[in-house]
mmCIF file with all atom_site columns, C-alpha atoms in Angstrom:
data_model
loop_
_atom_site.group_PDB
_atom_site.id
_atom_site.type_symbol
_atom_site.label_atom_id
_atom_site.label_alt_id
_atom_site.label_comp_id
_atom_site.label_asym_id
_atom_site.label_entity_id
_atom_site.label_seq_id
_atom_site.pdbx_PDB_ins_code
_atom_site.Cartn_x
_atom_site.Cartn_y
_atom_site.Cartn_z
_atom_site.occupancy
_atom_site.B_iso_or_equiv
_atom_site.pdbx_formal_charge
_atom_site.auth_seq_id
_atom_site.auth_comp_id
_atom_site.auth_asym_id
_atom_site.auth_atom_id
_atom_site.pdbx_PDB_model_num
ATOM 1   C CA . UNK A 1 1   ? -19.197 1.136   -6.395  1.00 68.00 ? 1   UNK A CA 1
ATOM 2   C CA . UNK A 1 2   ? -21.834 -1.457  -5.208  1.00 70.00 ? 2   UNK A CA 1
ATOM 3   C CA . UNK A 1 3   ? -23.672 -0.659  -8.453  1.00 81.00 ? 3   UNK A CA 1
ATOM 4   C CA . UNK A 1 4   ? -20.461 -1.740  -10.791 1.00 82.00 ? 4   UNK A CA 1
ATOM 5   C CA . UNK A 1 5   ? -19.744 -4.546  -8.563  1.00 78.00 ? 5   UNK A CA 1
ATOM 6   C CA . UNK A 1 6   ? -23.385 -5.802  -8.873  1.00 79.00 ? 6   UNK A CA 1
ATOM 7   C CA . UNK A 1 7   ? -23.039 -5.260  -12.646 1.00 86.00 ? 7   UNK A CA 1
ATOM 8   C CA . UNK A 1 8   ? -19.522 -7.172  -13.197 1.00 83.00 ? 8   UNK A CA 1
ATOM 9   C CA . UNK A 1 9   ? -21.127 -10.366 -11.644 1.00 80.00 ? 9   UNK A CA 1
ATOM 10  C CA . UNK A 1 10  ? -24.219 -10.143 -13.203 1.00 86.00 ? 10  UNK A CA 1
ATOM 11  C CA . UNK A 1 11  ? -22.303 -10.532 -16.517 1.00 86.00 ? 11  UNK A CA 1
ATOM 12  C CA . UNK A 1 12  ? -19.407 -13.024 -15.157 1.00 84.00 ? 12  UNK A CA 1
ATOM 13  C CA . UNK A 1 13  ? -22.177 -15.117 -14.042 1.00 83.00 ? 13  UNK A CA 1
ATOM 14  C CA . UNK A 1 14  ? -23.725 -15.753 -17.744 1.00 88.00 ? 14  UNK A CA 1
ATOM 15  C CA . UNK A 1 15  ? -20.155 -17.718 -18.322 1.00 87.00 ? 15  UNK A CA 1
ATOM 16  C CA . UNK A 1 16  ? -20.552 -20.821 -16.401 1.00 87.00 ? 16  UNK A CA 1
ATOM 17  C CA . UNK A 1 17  ? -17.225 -21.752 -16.493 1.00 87.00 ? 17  UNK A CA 1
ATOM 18  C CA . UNK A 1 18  ? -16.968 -18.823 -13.855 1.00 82.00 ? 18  UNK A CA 1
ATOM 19  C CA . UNK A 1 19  ? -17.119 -19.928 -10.565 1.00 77.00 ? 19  UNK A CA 1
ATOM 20  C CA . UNK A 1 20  ? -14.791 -17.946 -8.256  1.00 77.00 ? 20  UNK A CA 1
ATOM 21  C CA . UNK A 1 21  ? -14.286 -14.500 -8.358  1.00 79.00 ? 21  UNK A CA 1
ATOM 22  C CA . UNK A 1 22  ? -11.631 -11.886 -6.504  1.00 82.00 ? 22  UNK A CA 1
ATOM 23  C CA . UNK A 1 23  ? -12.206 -8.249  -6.111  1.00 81.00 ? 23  UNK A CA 1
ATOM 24  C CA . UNK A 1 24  ? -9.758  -5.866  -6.382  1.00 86.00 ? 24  UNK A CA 1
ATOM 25  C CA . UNK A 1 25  ? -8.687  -1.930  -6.702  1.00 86.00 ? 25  UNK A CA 1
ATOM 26  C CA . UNK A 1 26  ? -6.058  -0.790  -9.204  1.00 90.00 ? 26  UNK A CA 1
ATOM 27  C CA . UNK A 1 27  ? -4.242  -0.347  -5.450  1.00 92.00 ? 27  UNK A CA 1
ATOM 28  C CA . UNK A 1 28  ? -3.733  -3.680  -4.704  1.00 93.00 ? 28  UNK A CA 1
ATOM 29  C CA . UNK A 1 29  ? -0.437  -5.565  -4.925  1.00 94.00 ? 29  UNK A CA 1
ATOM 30  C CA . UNK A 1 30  ? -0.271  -9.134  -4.749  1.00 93.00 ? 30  UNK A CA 1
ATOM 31  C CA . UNK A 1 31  ? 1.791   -10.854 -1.306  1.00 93.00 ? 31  UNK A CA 1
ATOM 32  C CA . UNK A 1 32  ? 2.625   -14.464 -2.831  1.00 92.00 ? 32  UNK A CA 1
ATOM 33  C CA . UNK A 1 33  ? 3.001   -15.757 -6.175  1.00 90.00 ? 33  UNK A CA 1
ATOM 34  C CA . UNK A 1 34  ? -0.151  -16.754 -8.225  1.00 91.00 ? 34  UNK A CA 1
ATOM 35  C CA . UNK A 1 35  ? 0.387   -20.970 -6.955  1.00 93.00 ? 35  UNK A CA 1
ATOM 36  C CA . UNK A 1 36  ? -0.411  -19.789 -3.467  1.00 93.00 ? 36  UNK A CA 1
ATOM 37  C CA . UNK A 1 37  ? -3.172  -17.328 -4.066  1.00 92.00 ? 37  UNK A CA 1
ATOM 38  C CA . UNK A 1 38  ? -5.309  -19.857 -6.133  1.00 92.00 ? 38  UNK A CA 1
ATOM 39  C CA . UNK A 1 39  ? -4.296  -23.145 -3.435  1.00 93.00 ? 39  UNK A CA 1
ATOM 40  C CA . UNK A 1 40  ? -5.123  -20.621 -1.055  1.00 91.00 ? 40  UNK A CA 1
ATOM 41  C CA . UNK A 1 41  ? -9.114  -19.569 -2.227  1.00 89.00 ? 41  UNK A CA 1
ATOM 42  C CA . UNK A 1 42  ? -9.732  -23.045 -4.185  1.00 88.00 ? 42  UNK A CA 1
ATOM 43  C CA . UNK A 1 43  ? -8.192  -25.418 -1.063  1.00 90.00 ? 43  UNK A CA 1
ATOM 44  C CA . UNK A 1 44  ? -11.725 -23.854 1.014   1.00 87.00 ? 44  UNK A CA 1
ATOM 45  C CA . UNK A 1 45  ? -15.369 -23.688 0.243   1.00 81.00 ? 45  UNK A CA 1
ATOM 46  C CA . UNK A 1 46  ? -15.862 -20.438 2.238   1.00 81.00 ? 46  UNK A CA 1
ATOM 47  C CA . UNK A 1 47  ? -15.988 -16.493 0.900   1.00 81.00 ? 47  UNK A CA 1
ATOM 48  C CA . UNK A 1 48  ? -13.711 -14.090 2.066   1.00 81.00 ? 48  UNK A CA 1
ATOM 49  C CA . UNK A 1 49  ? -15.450 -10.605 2.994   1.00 75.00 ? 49  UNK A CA 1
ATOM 50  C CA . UNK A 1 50  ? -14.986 -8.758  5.745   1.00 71.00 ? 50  UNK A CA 1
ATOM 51  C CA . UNK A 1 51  ? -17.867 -7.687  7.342   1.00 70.00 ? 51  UNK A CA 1
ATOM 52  C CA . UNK A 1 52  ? -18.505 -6.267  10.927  1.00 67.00 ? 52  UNK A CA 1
ATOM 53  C CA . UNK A 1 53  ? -20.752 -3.698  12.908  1.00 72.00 ? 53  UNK A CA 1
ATOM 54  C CA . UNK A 1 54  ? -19.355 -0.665  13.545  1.00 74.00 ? 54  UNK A CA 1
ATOM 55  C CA . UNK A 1 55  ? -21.632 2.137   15.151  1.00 75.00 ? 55  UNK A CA 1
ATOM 56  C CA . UNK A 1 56  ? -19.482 5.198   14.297  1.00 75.00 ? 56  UNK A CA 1
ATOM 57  C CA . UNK A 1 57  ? -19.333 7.739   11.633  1.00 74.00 ? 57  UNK A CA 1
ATOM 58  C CA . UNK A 1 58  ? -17.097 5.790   9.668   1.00 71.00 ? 58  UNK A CA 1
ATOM 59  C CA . UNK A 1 59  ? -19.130 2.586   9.645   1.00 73.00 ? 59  UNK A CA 1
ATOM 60  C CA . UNK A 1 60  ? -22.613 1.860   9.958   1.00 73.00 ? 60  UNK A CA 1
ATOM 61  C CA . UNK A 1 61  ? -23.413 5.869   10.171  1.00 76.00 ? 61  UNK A CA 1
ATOM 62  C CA . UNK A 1 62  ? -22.636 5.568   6.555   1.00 78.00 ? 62  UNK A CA 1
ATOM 63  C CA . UNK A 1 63  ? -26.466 3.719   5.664   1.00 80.00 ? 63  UNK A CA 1
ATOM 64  C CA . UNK A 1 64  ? -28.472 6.186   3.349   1.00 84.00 ? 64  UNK A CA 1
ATOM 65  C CA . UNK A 1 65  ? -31.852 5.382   2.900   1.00 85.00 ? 65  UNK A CA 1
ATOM 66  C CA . UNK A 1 66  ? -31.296 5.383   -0.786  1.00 85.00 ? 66  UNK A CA 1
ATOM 67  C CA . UNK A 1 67  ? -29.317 1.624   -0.598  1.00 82.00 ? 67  UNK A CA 1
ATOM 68  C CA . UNK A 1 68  ? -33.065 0.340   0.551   1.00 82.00 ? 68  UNK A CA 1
ATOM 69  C CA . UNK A 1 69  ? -34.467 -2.225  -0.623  1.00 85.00 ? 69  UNK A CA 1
ATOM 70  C CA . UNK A 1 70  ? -31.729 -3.958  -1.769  1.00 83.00 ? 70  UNK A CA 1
ATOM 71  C CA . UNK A 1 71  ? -29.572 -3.416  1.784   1.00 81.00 ? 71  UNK A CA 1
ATOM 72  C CA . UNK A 1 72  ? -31.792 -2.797  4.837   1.00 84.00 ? 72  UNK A CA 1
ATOM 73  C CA . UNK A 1 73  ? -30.040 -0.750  7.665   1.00 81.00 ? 73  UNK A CA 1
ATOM 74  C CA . UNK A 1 74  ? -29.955 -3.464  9.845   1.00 82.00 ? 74  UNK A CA 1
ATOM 75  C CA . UNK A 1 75  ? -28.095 -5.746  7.288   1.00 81.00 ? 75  UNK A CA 1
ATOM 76  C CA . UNK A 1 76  ? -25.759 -3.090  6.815   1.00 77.00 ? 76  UNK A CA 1
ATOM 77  C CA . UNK A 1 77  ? -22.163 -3.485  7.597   1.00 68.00 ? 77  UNK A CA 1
ATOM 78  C CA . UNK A 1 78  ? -18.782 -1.774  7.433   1.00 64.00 ? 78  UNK A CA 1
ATOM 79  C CA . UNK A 1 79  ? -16.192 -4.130  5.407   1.00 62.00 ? 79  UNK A CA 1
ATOM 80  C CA . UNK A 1 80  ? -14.625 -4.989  2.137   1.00 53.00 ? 80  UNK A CA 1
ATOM 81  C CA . UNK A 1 81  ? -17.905 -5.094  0.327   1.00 44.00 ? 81  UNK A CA 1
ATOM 82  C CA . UNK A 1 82  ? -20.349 -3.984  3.047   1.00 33.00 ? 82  UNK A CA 1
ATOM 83  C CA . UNK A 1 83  ? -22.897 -6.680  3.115   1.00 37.00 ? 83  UNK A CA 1
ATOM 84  C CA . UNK A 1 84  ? -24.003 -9.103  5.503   1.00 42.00 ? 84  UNK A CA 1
ATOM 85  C CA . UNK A 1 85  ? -21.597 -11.113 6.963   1.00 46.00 ? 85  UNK A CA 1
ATOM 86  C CA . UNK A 1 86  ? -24.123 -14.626 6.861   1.00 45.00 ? 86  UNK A CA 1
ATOM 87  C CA . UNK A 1 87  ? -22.179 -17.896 6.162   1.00 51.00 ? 87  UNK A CA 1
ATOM 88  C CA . UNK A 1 88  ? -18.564 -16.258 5.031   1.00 65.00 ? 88  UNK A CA 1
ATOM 89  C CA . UNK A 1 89  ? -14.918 -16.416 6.339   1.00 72.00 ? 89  UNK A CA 1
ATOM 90  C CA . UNK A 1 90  ? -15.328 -12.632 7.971   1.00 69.00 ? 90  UNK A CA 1
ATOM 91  C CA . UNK A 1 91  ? -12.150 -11.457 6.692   1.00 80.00 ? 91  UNK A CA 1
ATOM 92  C CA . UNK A 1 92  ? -10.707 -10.084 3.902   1.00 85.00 ? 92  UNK A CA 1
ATOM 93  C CA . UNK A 1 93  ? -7.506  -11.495 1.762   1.00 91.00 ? 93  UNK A CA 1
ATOM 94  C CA . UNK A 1 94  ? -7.015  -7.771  1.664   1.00 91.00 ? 94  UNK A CA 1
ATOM 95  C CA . UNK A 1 95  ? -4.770  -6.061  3.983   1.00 93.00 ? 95  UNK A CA 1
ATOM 96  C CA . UNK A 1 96  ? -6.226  -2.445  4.701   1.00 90.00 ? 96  UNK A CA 1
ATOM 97  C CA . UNK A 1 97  ? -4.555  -0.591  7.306   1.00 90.00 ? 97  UNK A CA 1
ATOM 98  C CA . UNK A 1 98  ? -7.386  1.474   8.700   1.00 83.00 ? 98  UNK A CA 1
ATOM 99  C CA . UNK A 1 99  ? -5.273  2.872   11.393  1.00 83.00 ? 99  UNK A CA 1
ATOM 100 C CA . UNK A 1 100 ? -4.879  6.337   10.471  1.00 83.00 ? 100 UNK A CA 1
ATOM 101 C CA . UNK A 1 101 ? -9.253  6.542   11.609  1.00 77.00 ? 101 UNK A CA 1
ATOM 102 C CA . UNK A 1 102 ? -10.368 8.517   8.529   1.00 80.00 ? 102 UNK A CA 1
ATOM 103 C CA . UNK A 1 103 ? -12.558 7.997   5.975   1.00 77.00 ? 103 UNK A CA 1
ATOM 104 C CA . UNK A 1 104 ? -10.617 6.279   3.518   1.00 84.00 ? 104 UNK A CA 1
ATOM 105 C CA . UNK A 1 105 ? -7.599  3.912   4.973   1.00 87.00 ? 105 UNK A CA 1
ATOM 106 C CA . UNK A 1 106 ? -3.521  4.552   4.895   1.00 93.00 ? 106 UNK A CA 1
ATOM 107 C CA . UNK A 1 107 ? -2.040  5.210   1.326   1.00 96.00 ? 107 UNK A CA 1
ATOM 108 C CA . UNK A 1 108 ? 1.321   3.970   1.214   1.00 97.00 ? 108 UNK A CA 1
ATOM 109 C CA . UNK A 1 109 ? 3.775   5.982   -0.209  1.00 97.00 ? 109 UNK A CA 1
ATOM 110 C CA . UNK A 1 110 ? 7.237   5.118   -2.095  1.00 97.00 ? 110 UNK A CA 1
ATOM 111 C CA . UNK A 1 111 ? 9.230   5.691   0.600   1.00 96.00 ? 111 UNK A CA 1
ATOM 112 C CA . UNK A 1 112 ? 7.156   3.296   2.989   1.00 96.00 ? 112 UNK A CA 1
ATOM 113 C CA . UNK A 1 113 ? 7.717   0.473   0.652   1.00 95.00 ? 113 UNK A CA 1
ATOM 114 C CA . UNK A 1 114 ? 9.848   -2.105  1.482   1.00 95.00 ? 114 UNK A CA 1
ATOM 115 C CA . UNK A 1 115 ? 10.397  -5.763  2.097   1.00 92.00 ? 115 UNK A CA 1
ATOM 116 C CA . UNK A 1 116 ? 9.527   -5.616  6.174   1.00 94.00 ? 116 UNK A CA 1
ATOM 117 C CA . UNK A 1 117 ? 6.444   -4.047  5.449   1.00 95.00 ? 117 UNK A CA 1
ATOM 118 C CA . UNK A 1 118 ? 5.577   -6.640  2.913   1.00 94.00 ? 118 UNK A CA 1
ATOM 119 C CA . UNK A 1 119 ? 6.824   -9.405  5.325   1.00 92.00 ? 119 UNK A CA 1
ATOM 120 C CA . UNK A 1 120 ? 4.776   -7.885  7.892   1.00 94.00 ? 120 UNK A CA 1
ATOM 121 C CA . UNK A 1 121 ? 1.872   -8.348  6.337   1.00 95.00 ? 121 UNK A CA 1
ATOM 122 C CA . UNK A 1 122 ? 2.073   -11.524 5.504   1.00 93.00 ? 122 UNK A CA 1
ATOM 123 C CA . UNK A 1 123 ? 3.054   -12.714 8.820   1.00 94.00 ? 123 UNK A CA 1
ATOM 124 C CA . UNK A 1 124 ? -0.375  -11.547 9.932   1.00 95.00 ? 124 UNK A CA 1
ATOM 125 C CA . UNK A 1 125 ? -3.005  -14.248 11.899  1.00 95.00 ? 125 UNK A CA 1
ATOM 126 C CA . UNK A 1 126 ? -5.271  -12.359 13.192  1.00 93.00 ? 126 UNK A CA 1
ATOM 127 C CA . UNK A 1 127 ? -8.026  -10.212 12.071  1.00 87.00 ? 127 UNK A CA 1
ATOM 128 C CA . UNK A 1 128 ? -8.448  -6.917  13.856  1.00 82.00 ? 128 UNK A CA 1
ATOM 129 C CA . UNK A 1 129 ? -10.858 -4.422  13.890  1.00 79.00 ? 129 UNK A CA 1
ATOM 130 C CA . UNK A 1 130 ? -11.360 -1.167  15.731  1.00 80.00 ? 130 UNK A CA 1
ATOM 131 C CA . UNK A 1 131 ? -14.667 0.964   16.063  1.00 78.00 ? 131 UNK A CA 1
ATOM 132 C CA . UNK A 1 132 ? -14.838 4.669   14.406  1.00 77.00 ? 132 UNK A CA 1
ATOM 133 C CA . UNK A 1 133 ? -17.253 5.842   17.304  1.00 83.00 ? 133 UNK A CA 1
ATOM 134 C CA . UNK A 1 134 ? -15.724 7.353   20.833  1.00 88.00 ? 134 UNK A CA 1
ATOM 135 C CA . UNK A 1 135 ? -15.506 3.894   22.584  1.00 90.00 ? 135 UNK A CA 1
ATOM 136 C CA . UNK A 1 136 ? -12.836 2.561   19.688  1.00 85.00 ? 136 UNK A CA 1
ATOM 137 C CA . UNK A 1 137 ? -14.078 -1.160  20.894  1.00 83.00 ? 137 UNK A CA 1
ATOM 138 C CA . UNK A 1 138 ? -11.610 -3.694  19.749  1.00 87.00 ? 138 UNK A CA 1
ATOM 139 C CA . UNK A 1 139 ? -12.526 -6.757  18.040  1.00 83.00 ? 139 UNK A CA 1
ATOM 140 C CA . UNK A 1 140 ? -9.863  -9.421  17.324  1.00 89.00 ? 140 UNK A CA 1
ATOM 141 C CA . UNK A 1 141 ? -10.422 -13.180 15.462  1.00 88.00 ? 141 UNK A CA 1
ATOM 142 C CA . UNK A 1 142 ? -8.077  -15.458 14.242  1.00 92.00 ? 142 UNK A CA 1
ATOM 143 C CA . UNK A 1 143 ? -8.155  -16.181 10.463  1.00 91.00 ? 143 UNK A CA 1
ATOM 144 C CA . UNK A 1 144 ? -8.919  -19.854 10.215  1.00 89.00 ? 144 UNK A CA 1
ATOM 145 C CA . UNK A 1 145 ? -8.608  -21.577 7.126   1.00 89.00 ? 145 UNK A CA 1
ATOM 146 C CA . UNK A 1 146 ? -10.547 -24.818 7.133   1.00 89.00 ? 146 UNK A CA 1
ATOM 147 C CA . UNK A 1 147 ? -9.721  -24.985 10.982  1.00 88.00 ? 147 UNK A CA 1
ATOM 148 C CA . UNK A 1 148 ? -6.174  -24.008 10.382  1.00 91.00 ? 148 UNK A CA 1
ATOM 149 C CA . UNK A 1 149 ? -4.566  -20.383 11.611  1.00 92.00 ? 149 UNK A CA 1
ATOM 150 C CA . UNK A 1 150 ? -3.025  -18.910 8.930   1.00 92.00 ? 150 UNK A CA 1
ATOM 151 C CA . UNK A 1 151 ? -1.504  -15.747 7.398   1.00 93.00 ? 151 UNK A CA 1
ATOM 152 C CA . UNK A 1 152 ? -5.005  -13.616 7.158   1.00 93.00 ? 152 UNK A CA 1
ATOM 153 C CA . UNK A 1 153 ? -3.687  -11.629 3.562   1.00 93.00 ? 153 UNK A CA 1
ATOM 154 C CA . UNK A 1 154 ? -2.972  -12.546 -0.250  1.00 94.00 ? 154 UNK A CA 1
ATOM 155 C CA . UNK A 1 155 ? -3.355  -8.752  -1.443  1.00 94.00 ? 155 UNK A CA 1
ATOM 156 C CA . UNK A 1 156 ? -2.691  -5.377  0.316   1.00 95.00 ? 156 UNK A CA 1
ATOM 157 C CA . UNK A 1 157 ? -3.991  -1.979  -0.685  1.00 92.00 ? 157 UNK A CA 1
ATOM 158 C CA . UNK A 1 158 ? -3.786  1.248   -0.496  1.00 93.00 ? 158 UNK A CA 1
ATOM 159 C CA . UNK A 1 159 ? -0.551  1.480   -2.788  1.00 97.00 ? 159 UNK A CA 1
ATOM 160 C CA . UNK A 1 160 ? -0.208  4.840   -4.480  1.00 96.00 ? 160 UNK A CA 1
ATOM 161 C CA . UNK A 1 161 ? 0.768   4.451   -8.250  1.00 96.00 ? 161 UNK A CA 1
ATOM 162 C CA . UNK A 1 162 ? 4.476   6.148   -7.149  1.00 97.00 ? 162 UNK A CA 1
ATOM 163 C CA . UNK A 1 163 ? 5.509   2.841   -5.627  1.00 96.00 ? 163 UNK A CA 1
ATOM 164 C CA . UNK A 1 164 ? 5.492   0.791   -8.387  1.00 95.00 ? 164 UNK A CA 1
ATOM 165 C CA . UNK A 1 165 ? 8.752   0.951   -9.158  1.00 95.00 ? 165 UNK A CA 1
ATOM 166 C CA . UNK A 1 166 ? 9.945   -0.022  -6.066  1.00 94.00 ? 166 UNK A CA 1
ATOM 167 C CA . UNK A 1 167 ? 7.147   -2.937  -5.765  1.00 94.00 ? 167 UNK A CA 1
ATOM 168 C CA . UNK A 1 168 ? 8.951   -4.259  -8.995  1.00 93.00 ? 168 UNK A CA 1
ATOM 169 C CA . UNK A 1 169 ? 12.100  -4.476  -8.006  1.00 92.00 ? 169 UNK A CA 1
ATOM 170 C CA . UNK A 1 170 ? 11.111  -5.928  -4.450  1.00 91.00 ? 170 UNK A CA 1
ATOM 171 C CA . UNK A 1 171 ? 8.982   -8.563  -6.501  1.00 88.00 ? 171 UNK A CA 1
ATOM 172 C CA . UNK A 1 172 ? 11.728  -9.147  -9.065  1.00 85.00 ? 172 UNK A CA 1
ATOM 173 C CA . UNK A 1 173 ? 13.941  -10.210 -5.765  1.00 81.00 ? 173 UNK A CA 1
ATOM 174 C CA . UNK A 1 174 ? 11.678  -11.532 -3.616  1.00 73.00 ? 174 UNK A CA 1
ATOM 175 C CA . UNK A 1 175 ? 9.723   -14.002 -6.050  1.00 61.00 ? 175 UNK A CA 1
ATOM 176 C CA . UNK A 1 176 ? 7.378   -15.089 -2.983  1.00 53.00 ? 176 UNK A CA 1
ATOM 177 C CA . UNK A 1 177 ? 6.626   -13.105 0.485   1.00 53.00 ? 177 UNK A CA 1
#
């Protein structure tokens, strides 16, 4: 996945009318209409990746040897794109729920798809993170936009392609979260 990351900005970078660029899965739904996504990344000169240390088998026991040179161990982090976390926001606009404490986070289902848990999301202002190793240390952070707390997430994943339908209809009445 790093690989085909690396690759897609290798080519968007020859354009250099592209100067801003958003990751996402084919699992991610949008939270607020496009007006508020772009004021929300262009209206701050700071990267959102989450990024933090986690010494359990879910997070930095991950490292392979094989991602050397390009990511030494000690650079390596657990996050939305697993690099160091030098000079960024250190959070996601991706709501992940990593709750469950397996290797890959929640999948929502159709039937877990509604407006609350949409509005929950959104209402989010803190960033919170929990280790994978026996202690489960806690780590909480506001999400501070140029000073500002604010709702951490613009996108939410893990949505399974069965709740489309009902993502549709909720966006259809619901034009902004």
């Amino acid at each position: 996945m790093v690989e085909a990351e690396k690759r897609l900005l290798a080519n968007a970078l020859h354009n250099l009318d592209n100067q801003h660029f958003i990751l996402l899965s084919d699992s991610c739904v949008p939270l607020h209409n496009f007006d508020y996504v772009y004021n929300y990344l262009l209206g701050t000169n700071v990267s959102f990746i989450d990024s933090f240390w986690d010494p359990g088998p879910h997070g930095n026991a991950r490292y392979t040897e094989h991602m050397s040179p390009e990511i030494e161990e000690k650079d390596f982090r657990k996050g939305a794109q697993m690099i160091d976390p030098t000079g960024i926001a250190n959070w996601s606009v991706t709501h992940v729920d990593w709750s469950e404490g397996k290797w890959h986070p929640k999948a929502y289902q159709a039937k877990e798809v509604t407006y609350e848990l949409l509005k929950n999301i959104t209402s989010i202002v803190e960033n919170y993170h929990v280790t994978s190793d026996d202690k489960k240390v806690k780590m909480v952070s506001p999400c501070l936009w140029n000073g500002m707390k604010r709702p951490c997430y613009l996108f939410a994943r893990k949505f399974l392609p069965e709740t489309l339908d009902d993502l549709m209809q909720l966006f259809s009445i619901y034009r902004v979260i």
